[in-house]
PDB file of C-alpha atoms in Angstrom:
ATOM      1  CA  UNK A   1       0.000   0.000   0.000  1.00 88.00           C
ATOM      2  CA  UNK A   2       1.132   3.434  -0.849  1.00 92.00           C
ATOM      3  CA  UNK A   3      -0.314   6.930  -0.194  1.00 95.00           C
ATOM      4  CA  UNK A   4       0.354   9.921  -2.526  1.00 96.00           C
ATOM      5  CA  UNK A   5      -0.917  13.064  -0.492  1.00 95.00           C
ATOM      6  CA  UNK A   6      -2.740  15.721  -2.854  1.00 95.00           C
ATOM      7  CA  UNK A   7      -0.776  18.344  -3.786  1.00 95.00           C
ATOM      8  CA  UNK A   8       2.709  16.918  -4.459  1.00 96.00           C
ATOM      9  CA  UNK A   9       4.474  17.462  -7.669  1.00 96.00           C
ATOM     10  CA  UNK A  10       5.694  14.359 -10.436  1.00 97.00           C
ATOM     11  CA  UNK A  11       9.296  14.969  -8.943  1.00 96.00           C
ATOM     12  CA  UNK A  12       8.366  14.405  -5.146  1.00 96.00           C
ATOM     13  CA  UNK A  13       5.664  11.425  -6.149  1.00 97.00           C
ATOM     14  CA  UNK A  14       8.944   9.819  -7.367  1.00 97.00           C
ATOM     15  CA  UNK A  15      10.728  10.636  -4.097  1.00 96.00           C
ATOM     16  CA  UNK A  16       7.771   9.353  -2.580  1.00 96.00           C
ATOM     17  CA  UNK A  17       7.753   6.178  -4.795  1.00 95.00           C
ATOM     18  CA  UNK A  18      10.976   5.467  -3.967  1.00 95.00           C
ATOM     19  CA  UNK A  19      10.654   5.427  -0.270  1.00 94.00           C
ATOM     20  CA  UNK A  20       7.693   3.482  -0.862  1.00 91.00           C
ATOM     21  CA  UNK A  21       9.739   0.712  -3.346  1.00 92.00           C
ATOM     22  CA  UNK A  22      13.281  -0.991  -4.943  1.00 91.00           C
ATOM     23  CA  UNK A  23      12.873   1.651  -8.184  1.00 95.00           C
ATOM     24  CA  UNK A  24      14.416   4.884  -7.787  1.00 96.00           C
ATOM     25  CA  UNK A  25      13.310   8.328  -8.171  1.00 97.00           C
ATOM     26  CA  UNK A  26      15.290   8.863 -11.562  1.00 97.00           C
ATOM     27  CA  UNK A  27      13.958   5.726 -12.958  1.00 97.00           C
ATOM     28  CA  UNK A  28      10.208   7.137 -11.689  1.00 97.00           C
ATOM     29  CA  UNK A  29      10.826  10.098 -13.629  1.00 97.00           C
ATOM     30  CA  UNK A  30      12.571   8.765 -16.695  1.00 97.00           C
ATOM     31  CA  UNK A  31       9.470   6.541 -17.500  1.00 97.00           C
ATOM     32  CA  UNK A  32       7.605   9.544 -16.579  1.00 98.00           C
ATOM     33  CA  UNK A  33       8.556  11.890 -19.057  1.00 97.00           C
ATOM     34  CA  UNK A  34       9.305   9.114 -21.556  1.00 97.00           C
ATOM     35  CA  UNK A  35       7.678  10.395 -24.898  1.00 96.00           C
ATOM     36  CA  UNK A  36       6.707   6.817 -25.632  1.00 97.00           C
ATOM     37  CA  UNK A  37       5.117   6.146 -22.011  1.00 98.00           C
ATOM     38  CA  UNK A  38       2.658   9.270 -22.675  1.00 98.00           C
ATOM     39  CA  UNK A  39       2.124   8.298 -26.093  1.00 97.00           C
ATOM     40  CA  UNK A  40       0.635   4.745 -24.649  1.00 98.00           C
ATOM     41  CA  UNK A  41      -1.093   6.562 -22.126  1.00 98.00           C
ATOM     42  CA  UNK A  42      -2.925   8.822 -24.440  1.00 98.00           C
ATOM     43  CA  UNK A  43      -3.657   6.131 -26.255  1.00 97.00           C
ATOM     44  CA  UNK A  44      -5.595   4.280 -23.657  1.00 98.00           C
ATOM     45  CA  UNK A  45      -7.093   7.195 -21.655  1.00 98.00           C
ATOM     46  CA  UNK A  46      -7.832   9.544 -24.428  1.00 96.00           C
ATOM     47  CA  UNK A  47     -10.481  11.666 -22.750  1.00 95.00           C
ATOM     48  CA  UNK A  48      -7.584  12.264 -20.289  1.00 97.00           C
ATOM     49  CA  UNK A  49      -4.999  12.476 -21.792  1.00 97.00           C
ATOM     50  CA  UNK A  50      -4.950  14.839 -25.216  1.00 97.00           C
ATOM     51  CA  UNK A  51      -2.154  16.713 -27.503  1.00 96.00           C
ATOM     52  CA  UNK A  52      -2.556  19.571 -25.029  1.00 97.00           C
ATOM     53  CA  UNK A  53       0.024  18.074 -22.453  1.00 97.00           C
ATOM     54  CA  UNK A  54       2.716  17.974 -25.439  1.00 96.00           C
ATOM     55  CA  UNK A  55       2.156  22.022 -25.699  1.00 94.00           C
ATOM     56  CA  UNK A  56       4.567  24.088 -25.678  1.00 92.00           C
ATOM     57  CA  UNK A  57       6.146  25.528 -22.033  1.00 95.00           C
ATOM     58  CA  UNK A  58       4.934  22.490 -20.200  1.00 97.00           C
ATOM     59  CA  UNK A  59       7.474  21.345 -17.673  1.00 96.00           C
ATOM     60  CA  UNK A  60       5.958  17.901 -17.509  1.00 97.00           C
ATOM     61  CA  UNK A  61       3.626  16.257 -19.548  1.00 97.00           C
ATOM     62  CA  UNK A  62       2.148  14.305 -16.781  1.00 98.00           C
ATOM     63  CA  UNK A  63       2.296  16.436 -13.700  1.00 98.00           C
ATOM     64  CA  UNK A  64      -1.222  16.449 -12.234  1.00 98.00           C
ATOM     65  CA  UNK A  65      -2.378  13.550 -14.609  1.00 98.00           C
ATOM     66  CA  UNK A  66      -1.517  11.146 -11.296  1.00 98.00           C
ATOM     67  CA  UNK A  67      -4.115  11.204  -8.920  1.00 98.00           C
ATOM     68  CA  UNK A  68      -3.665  11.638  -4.872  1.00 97.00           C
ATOM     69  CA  UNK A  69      -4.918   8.703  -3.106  1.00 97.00           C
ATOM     70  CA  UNK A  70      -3.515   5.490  -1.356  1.00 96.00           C
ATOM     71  CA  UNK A  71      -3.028   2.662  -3.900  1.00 94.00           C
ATOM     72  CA  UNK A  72      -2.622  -1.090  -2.764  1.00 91.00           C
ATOM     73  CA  UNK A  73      -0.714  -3.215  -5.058  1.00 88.00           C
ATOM     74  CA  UNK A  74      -1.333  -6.867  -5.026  1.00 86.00           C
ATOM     75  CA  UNK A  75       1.936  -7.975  -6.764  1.00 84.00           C
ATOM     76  CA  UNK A  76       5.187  -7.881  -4.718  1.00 82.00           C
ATOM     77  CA  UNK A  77       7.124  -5.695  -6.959  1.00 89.00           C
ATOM     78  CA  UNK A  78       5.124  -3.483  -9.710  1.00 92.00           C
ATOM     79  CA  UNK A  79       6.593  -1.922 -12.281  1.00 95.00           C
ATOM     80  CA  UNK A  80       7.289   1.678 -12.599  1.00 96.00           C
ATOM     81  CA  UNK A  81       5.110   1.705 -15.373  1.00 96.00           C
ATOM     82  CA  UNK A  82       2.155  -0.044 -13.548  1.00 96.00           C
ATOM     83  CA  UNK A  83       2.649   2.694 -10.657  1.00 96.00           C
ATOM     84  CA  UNK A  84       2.212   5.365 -12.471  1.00 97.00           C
ATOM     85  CA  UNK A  85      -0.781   3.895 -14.986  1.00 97.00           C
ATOM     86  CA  UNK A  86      -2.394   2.942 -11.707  1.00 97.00           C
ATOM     87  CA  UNK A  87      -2.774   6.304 -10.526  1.00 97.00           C
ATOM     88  CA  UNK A  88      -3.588   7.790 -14.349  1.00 98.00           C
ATOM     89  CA  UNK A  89      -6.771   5.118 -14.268  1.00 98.00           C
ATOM     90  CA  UNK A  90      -7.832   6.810 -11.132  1.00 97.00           C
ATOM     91  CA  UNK A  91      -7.360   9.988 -12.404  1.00 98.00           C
ATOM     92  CA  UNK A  92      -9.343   9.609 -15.698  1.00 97.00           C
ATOM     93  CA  UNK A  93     -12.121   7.985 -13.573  1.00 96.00           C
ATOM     94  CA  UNK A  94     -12.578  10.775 -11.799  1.00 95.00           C
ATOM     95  CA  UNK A  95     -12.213  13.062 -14.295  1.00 95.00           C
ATOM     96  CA  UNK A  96     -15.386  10.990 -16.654  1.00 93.00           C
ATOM     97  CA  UNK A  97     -17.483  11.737 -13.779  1.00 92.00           C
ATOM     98  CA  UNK A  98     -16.902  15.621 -14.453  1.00 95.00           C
ATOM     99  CA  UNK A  99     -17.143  15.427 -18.420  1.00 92.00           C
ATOM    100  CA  UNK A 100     -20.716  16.593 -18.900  1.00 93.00           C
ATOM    101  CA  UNK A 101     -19.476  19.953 -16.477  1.00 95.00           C
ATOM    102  CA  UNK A 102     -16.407  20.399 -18.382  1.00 96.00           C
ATOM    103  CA  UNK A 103     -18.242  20.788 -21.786  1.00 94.00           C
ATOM    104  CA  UNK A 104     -21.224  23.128 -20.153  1.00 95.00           C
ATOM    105  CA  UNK A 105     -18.298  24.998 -19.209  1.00 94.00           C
ATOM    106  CA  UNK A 106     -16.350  24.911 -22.148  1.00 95.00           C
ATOM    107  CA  UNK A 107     -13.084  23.603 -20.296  1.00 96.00           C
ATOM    108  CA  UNK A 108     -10.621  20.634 -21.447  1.00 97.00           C
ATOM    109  CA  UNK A 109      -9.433  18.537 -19.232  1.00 98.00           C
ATOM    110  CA  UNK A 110      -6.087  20.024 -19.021  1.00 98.00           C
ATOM    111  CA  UNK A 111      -7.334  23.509 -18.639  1.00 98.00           C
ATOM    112  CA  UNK A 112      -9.027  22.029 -15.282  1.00 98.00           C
ATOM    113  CA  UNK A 113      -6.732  19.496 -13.959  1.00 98.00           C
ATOM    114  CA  UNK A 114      -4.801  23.229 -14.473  1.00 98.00           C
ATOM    115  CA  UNK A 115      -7.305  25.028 -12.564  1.00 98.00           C
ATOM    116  CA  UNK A 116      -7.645  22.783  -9.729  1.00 97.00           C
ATOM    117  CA  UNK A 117      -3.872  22.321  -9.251  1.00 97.00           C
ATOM    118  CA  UNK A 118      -3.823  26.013  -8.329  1.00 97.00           C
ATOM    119  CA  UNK A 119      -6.337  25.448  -5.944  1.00 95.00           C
ATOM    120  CA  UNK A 120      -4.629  22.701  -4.340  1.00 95.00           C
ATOM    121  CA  UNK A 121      -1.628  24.463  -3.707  1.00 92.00           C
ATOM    122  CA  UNK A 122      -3.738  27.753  -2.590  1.00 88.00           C
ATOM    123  CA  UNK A 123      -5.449  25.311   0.045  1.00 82.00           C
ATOM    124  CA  UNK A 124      -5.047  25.026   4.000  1.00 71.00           C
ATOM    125  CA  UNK A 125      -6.788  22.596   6.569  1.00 65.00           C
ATOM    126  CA  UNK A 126      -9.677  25.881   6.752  1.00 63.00           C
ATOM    127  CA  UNK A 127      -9.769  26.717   3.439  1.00 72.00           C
ATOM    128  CA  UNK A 128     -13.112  27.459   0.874  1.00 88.00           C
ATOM    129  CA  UNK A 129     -12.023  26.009  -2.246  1.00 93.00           C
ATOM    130  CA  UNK A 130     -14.918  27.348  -4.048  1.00 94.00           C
ATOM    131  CA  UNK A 131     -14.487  30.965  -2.240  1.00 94.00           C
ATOM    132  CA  UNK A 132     -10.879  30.780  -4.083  1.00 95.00           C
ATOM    133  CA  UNK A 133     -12.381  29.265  -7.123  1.00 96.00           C
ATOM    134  CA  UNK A 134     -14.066  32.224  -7.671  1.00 96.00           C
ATOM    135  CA  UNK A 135     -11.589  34.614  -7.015  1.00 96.00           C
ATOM    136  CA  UNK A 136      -9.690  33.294 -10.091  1.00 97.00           C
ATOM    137  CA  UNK A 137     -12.791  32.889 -12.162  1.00 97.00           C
ATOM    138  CA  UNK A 138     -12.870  36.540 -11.558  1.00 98.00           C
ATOM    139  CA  UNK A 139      -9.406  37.547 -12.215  1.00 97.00           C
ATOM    140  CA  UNK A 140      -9.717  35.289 -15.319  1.00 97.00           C
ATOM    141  CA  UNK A 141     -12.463  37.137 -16.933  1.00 96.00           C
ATOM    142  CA  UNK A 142     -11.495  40.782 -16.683  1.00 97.00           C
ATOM    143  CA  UNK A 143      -7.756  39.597 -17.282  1.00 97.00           C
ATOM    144  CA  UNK A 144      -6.054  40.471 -14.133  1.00 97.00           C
ATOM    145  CA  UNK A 145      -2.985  38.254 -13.706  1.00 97.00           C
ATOM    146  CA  UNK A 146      -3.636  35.264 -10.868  1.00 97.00           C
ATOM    147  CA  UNK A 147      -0.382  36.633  -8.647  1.00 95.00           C
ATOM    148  CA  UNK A 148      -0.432  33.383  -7.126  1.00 93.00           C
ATOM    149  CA  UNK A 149       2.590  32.127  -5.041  1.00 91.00           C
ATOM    150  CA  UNK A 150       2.531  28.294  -5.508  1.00 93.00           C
ATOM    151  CA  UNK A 151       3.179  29.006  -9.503  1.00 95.00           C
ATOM    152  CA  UNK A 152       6.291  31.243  -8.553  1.00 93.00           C
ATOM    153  CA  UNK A 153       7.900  28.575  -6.625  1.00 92.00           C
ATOM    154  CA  UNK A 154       7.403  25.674  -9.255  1.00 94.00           C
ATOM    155  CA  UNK A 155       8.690  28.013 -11.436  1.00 93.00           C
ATOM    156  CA  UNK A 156      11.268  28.507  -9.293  1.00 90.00           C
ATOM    157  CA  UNK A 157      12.088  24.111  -8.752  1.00 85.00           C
ATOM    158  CA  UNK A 158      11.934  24.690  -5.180  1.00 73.00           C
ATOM    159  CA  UNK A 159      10.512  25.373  -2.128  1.00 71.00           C
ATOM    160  CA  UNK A 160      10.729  28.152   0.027  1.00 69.00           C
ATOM    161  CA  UNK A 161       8.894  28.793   3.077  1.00 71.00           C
ATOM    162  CA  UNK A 162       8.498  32.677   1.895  1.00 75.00           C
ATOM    163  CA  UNK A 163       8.438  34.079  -1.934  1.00 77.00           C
ATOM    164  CA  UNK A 164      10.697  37.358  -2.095  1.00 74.00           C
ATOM    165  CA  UNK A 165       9.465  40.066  -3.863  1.00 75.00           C
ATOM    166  CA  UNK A 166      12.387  39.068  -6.237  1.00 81.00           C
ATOM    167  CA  UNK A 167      10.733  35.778  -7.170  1.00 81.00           C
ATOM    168  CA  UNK A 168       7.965  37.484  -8.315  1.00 87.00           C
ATOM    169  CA  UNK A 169       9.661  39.083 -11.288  1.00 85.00           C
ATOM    170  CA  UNK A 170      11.011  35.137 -12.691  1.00 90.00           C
ATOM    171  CA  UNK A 171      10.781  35.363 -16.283  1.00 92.00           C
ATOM    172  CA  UNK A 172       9.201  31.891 -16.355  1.00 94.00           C
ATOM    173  CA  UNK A 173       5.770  30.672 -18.330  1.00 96.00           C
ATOM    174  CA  UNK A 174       4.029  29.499 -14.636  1.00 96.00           C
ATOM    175  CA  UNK A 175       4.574  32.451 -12.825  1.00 96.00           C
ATOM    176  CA  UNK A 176       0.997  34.087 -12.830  1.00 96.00           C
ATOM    177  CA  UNK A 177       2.461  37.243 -11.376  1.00 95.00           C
ATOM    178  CA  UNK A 178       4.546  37.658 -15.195  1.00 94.00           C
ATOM    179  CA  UNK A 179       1.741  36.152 -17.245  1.00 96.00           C
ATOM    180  CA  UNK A 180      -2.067  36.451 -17.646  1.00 96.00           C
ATOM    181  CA  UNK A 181      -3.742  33.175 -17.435  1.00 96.00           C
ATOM    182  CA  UNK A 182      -3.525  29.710 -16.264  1.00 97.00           C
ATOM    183  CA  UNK A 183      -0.251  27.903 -16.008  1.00 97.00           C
ATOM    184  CA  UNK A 184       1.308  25.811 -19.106  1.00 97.00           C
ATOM    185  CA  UNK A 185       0.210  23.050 -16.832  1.00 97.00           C
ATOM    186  CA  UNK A 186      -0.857  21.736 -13.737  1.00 98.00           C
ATOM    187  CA  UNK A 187       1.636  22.406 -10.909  1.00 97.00           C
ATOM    188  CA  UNK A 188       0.608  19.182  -8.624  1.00 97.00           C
ATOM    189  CA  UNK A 189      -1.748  16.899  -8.387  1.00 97.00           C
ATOM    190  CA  UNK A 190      -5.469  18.226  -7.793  1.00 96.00           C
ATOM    191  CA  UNK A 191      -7.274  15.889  -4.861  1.00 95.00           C
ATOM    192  CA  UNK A 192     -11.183  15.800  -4.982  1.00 95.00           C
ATOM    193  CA  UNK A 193     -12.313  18.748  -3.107  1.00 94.00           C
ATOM    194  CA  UNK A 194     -10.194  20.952  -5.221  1.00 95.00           C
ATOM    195  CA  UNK A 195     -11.381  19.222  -8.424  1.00 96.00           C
ATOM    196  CA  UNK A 196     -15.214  19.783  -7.548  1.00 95.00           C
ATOM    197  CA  UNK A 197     -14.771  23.210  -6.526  1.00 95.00           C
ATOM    198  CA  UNK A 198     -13.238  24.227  -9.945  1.00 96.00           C
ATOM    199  CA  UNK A 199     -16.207  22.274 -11.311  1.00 96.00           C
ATOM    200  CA  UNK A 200     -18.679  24.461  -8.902  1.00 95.00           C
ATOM    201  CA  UNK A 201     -17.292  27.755  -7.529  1.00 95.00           C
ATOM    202  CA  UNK A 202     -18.649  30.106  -5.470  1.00 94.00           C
ATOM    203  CA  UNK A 203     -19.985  33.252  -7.116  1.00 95.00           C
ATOM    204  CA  UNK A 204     -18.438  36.478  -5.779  1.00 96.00           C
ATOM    205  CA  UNK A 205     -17.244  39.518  -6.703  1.00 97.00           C
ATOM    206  CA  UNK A 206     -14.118  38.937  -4.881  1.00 97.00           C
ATOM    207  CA  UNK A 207     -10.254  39.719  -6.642  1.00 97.00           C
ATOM    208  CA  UNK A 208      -8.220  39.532  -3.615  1.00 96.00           C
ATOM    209  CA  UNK A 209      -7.987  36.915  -0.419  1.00 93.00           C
ATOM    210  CA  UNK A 210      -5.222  36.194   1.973  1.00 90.00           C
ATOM    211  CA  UNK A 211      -4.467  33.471   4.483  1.00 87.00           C
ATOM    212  CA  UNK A 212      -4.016  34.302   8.572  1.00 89.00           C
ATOM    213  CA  UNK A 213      -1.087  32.688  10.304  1.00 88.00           C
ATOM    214  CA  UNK A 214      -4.354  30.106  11.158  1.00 87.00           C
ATOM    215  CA  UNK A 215      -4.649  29.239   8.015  1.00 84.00           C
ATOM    216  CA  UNK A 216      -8.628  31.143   7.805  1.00 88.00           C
ATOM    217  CA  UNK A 217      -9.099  33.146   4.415  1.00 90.00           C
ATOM    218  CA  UNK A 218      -9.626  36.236   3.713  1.00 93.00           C
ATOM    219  CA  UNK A 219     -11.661  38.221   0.849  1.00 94.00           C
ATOM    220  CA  UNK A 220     -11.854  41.011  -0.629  1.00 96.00           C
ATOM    221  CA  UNK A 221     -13.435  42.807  -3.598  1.00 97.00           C
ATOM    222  CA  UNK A 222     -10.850  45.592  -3.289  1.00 96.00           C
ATOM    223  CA  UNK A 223      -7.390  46.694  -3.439  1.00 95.00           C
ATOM    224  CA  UNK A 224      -8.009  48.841  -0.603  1.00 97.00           C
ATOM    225  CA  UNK A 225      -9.706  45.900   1.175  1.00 96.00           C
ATOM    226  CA  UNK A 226      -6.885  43.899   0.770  1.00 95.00           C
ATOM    227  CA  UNK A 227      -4.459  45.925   2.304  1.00 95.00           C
ATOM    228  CA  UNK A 228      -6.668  46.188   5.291  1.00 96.00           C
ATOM    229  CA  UNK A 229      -7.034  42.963   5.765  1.00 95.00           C
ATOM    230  CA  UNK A 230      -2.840  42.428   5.458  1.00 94.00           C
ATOM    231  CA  UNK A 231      -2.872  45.522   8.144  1.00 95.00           C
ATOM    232  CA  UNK A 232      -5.174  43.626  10.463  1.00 94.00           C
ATOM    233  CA  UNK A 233      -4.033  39.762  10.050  1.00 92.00           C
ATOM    234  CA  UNK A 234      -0.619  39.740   8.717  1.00 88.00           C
ATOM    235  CA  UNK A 235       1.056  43.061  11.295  1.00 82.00           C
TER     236      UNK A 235
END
């Protein structure tokens, strides 16, 4: 049995993979970000799996195609291979339950695996998904930039436990605080709460939230908001 926690990225499921098993992280990632491993994939999970994880900018094709749950294996050493198809199967069920939403909402599957990344990353223990869904839903539409920090750090490779006002000016394709939009890609993997809130956000008229040191959100509808909520929760 092995437990993939939402919100880790293809590099640190292969670290966990490799505590979890004889195969390495390298050879986790080599099969991966093999061309001919996706190509199979797409081939047997087409609804899940399309051109768009081959576009350009993407870091990895697969990163938030593996879905977060704990898998048991009933053979004493599976493949690599069978890992990571195991958790693409769970992923593309999950994703055929959402199908009918993503078309009355005129969103591929990449652009919401995407979506719900973000979220993931945006999430504490106390946070409302949907609340957050719609504050990008609303910076979407009138084209504000996203300015969120998880993308800066996985544009970045690494963590950090605080993003410098430096780090914000990364020339990179997934920093939303350079670029209008959604990321290339998804940054993690998505679990189920952030999944169905991309599928039904709150509506707001929020642009701005913020997290306490408790981990409780924040929202506002504007700038001046915002900074009064940073003057009364983060000083």
């Amino acid at each position: 049995s092995m437990t993939i926690p939402e919100g880790l990225t293809l590099e640190e499921i292969a670290t966990r993979v490799a505590k979890n098993t004889d195969h390495s992280a390298k050879e986790f990632m080599d099969t991966a970000t093999s061309e001919a491993f996706i190509t199979q994939m797409m081939s047997k999970y087409p609804v899940l799996i399309t051109e768009e994880v081959f576009a350009e900018n993407i870091r990895y094709s697969l990163e938030g195609y593996l879905y977060p749950a704990t898998y048991p294996f009933y053979e004493e050493k599976p493949s690599i291979a069978t890992i990571i198809e195991t958790m693409i199967k769970e992923m593309d069920s999950m994703v055929t339950d959402y199908s009918a939403a993503l078309v009355d909402m005129d969103m591929t599957v990449h652009q919401f695996l995407t979506f719900a990344s973000l979220l993931e990353e945006e999430a504490t223990a106390q946070t409302d998904r949907e609340t957050i869904a719609s504050v990008f839903n609303n910076r979407l539409n009138i084209g504000m930039p996203l300015q969120t920090d998880p993308t800066v750090l996985y544009a970045i490779g690494s963590h950090k436990d605080r993003v410098l006002f430096s780090d914000l000016e990364i020339e990179n394709p997934y920093n939303t605080y350079k670029n209008v939009g959604l990321t290339p890609g998804p940054i993690s993997g998505a679990g189920k709460s952030s999944l169905e809130a991309t599928i039904s956000p709150s509506e707001t008229d929020y642009l701005y939230f913020l997290a306490d040191p408790t981990g409780m959100n924040h929202f506002a509808k504007t700038y001046d908001e915002h900074l009064a909520n940073i003057a009364k929760y983060l000083r």
